[in-house]
mmCIF file of C-alpha atoms in Angstrom:
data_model
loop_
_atom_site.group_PDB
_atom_site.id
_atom_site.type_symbol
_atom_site.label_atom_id
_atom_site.label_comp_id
_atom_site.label_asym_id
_atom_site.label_seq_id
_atom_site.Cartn_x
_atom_site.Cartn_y
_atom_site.Cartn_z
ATOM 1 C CA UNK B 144 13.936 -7.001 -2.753
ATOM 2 C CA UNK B 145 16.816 -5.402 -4.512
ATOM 3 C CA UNK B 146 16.378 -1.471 -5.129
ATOM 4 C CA UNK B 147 18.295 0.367 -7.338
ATOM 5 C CA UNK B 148 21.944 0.217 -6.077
ATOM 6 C CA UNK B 149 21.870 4.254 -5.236
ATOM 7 C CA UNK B 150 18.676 5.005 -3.285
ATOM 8 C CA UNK B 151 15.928 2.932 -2.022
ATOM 9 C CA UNK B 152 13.280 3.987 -3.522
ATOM 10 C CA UNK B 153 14.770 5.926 -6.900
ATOM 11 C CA UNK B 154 11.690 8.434 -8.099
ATOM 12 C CA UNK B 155 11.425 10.425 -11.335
ATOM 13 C CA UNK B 156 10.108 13.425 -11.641
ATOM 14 C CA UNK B 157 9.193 13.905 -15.327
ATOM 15 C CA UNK B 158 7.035 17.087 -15.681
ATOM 16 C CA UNK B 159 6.052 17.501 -19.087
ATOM 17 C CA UNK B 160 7.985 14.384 -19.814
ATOM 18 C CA UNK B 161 11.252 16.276 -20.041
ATOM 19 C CA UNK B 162 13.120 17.210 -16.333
ATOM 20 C CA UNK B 163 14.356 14.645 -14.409
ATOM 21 C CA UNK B 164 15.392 14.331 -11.080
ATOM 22 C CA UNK B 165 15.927 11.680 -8.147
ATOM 23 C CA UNK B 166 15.138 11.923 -4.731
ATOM 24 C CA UNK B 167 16.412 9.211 -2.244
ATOM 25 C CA UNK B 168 15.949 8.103 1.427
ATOM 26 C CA UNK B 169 16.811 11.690 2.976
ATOM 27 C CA UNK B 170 14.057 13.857 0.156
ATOM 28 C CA UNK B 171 11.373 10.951 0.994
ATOM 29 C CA UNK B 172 11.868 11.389 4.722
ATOM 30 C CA UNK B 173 10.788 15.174 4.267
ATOM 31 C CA UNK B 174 7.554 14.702 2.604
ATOM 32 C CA UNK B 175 5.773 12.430 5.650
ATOM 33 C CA UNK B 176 4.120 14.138 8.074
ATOM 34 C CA UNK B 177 5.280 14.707 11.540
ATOM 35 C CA UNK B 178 3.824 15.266 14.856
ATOM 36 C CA UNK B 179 3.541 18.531 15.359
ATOM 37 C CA UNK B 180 3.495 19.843 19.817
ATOM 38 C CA UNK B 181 -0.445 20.101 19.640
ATOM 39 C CA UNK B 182 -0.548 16.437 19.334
ATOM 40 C CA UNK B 183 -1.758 16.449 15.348
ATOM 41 C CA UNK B 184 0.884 16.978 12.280
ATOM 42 C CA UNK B 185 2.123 18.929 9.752
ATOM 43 C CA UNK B 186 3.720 18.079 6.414
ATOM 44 C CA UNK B 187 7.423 19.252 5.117
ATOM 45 C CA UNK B 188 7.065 20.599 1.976
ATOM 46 C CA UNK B 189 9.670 20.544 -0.848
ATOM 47 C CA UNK B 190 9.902 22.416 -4.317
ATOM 48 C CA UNK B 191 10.046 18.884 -5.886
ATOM 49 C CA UNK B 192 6.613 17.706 -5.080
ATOM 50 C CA UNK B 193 4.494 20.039 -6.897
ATOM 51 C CA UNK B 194 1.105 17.958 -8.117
ATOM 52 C CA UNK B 195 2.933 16.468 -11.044
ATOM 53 C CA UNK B 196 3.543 13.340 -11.577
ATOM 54 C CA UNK B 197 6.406 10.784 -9.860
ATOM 55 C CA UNK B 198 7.486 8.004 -11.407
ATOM 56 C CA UNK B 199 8.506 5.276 -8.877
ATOM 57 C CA UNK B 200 10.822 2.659 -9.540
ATOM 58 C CA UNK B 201 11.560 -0.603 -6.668
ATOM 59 C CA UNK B 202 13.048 -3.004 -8.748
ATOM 60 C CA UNK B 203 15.764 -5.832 -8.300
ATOM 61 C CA UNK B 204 16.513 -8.871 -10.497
ATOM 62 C CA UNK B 205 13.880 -11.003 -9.293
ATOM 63 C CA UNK B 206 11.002 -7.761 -8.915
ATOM 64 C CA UNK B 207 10.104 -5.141 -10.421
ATOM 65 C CA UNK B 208 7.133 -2.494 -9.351
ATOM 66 C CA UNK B 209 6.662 0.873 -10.947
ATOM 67 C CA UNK B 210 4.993 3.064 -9.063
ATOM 68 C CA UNK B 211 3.393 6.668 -10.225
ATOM 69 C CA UNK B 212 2.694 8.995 -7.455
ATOM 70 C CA UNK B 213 -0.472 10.865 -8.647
ATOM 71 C CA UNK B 214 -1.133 14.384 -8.172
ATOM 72 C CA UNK B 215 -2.925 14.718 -4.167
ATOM 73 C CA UNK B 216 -1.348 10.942 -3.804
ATOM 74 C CA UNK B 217 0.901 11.263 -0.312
ATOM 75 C CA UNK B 218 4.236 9.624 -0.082
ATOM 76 C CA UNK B 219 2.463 7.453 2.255
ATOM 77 C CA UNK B 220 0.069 6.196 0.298
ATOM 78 C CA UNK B 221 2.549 5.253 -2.484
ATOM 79 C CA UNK B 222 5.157 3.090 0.081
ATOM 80 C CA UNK B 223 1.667 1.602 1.523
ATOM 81 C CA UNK B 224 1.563 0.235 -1.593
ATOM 82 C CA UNK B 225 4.951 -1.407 -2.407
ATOM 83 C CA UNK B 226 5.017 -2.981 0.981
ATOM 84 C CA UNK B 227 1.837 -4.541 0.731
ATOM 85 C CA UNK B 228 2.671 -5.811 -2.502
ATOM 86 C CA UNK B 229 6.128 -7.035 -0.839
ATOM 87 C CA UNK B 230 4.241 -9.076 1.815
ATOM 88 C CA UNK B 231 1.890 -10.815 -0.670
ATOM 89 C CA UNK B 232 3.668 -11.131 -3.409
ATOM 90 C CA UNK B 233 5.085 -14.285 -2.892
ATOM 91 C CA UNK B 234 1.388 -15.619 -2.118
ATOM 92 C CA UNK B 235 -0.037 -13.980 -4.735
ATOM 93 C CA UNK B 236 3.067 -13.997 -7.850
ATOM 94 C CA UNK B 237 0.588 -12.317 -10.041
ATOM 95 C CA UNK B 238 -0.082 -9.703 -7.995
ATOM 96 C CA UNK B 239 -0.800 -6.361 -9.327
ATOM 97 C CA UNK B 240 -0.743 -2.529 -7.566
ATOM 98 C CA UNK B 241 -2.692 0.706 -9.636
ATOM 99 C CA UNK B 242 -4.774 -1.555 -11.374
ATOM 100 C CA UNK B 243 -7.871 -0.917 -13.261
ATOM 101 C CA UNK B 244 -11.136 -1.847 -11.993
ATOM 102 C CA UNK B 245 -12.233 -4.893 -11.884
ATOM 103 C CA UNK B 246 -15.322 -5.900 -14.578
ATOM 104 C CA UNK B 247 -18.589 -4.839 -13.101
ATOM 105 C CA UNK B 248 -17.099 -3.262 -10.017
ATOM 106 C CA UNK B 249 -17.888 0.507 -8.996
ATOM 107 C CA UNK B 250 -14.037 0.032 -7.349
ATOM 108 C CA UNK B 251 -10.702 0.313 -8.089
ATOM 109 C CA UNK B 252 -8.276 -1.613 -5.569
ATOM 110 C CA UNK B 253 -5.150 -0.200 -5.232
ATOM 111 C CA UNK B 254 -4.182 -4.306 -5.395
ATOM 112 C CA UNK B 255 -5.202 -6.966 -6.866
ATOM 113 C CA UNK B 256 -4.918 -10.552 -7.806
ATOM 114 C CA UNK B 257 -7.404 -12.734 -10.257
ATOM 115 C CA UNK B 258 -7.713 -16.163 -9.935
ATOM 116 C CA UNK B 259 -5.763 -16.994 -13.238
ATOM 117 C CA UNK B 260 -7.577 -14.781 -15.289
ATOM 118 C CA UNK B 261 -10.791 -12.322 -14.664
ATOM 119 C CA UNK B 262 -13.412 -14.155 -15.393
ATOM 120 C CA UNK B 263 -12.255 -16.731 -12.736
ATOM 121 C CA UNK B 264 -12.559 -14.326 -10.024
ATOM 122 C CA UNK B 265 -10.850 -11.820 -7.687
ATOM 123 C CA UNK B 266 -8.289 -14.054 -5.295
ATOM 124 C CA UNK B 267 -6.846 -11.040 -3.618
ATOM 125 C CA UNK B 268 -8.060 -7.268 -3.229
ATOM 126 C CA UNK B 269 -5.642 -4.267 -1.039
ATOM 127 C CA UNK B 270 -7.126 -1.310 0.165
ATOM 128 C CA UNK B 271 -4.370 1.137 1.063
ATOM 129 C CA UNK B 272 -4.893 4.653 3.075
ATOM 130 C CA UNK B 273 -8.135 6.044 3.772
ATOM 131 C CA UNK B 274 -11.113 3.679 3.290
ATOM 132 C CA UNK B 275 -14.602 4.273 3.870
ATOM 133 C CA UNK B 276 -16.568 1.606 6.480
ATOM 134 C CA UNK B 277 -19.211 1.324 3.828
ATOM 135 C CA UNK B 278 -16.619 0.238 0.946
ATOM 136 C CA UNK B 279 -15.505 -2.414 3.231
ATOM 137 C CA UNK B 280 -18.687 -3.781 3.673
ATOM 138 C CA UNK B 281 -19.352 -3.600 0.253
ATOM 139 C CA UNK B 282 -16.525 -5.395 -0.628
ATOM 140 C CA UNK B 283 -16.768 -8.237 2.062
ATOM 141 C CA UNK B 284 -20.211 -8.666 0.854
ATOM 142 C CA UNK B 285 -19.195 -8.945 -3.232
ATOM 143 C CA UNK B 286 -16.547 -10.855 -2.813
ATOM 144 C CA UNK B 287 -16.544 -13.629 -0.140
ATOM 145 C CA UNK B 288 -13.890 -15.515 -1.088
ATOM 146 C CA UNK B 289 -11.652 -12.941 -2.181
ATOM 147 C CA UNK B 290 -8.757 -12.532 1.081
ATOM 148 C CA UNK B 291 -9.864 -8.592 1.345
ATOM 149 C CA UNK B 292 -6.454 -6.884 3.263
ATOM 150 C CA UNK B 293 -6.878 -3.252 4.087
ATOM 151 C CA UNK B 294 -3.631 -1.295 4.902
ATOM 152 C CA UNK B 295 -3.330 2.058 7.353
ATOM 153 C CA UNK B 296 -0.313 3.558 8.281
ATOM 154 C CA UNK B 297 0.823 4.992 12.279
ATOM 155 C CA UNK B 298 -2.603 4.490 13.473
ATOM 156 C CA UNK B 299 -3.794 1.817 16.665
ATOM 157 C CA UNK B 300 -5.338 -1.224 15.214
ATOM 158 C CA UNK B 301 -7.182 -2.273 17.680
ATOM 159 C CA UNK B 302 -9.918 0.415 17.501
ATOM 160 C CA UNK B 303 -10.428 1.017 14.073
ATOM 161 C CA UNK B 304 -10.214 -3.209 14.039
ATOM 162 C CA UNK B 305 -13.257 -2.570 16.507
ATOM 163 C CA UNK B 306 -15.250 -0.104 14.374
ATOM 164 C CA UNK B 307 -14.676 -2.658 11.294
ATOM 165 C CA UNK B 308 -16.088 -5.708 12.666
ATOM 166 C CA UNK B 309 -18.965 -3.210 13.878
ATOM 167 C CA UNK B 310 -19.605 -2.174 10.286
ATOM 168 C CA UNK B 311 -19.210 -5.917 8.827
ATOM 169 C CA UNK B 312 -21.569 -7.623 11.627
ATOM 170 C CA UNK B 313 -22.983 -10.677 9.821
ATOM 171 C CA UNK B 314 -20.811 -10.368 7.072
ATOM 172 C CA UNK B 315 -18.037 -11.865 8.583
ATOM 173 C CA UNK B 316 -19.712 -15.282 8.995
ATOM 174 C CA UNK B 317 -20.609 -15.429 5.490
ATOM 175 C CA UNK B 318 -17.049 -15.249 4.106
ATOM 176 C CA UNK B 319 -14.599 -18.026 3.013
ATOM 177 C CA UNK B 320 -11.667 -15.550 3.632
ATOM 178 C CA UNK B 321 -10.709 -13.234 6.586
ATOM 179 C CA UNK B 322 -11.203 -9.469 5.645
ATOM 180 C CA UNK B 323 -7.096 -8.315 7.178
ATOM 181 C CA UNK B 324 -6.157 -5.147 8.525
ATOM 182 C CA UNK B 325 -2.166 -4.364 8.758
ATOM 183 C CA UNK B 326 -1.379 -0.756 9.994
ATOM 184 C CA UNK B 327 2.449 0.612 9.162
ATOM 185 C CA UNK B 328 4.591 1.972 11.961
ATOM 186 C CA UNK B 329 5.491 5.511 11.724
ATOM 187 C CA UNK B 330 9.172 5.003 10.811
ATOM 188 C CA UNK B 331 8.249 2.514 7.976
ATOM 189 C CA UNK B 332 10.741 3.963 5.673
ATOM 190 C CA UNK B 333 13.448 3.914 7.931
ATOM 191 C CA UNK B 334 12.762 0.422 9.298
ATOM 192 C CA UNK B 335 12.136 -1.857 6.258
ATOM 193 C CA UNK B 336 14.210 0.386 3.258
ATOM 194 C CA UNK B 337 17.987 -0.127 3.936
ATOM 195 C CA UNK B 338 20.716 2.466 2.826
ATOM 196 C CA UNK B 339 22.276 -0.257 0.450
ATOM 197 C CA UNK B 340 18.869 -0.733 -1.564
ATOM 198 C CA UNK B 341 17.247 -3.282 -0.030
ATOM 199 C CA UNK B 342 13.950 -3.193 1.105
ATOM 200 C CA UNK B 343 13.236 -5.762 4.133
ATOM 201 C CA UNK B 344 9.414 -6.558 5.395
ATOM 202 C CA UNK B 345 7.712 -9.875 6.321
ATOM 203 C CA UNK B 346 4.549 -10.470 8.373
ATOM 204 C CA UNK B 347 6.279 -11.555 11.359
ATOM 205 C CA UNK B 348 7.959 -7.832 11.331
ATOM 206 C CA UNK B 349 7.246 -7.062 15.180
ATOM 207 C CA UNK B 350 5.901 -3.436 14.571
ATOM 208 C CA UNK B 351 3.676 -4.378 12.162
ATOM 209 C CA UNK B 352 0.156 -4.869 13.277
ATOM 210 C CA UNK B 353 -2.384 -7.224 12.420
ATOM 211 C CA UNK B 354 -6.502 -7.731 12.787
ATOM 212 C CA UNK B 355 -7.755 -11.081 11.353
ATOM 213 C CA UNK B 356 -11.825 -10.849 11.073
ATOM 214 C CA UNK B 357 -13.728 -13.813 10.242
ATOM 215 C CA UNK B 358 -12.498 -16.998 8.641
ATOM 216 C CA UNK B 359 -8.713 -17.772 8.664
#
């Protein structure tokens, strides 16, 4: 996917609609946390992420995706996002990231795909970041034929995989479509966002890890 031809991920800062700045590879690096000696993290800070509002544009020919970067949001979070949406999109071409809650749900994905239009039904649903057990369940249980994907970043898979099949038990039987976990490496933005642009990810990436449970 084709970036803009100066940074790879080109962000706008646009406080009160009026300043604007950009902040490529190097600025994004400093806003992830790091491991800190004590075994837990810290975050860089920077003057430019104040809780206002970024504007995030990946965009190429072929794709487009506008991100905003909410006030609290991490940088995480937001690149969480656009990759996820890079791996399905081609599966799912009208695949859609921030969107508003469904009709009738008490969620809000942070992706999402209808089956042709809403009132056909929910084909795809991504969960990106910090997601409660109980949502999952709830969501496995509302929607079993919806393929339910839930995204984590620089974390093992194979123990939170554990303490999600827990939480599902049954569940898991009585779905048409696999509830997926995929969990980020720690040098995501490094690895799959190229200095020329380009952003680079498929499933078969070899750091990226993934939990199928239930029905493939």
């Amino acid at each position: 996917m084709r970036l803009s031809p100066l940074h790879p991920a080109f962000l706008l800062w646009l406080p009160q609609l009026a300043a604007l700045s950009s902040l490529g590879v190097a600025q994004l690096r400093d806003q992830i946390p790091t491991a800190a000696a004590d075994g837990g993290s810290f975050r860089k800070r920077s003057s430019f992420l104040k809780p206002q509002d970024l504007h995030i544009r990946f965009g190429s020919s072929a794709a487009d995706l506008h991100l905003r970067k909410r006030p609290g949001e991490s940088v995480e979070h937001v690149l969480m996002k656009a990759l996820l949406w890079e791996l399905f999109r081609h599966d799912y071409p009208q695949l859609q990231v921030e969107p508003p809650a469904p009709k009738g749900s008490r969620f809000v994905p942070d992706l999402i795909c209808h089956r042709g239009t809403e009132e056909n039904g929910i084909a795809f649903w991504g969960e990106c970041g910090k997601t409660d057990l109980a949502k999952i369940v709830a969501l496995a249980e509302e929607h079993p034929a919806t393929l339910l994907v839930v995204a984590k970043y620089r974390i093992a898979l194979q123990g939170y995989a554990a303490s999600v099949r827990r939480e599902l038990g049954s569940a898991v039987a009585r779905r048409e479509k696999p509830v997926m976990l995929v969990a980020f490496p720690d040098d995501s933005l490094d690895r799959f966002f190229g200095e020329d642009g380009t952003m680079r990810i498929n499933k078969d990436e070899e750091l990226l890890q993934w939990a199928s449970l239930g029905r493939r």
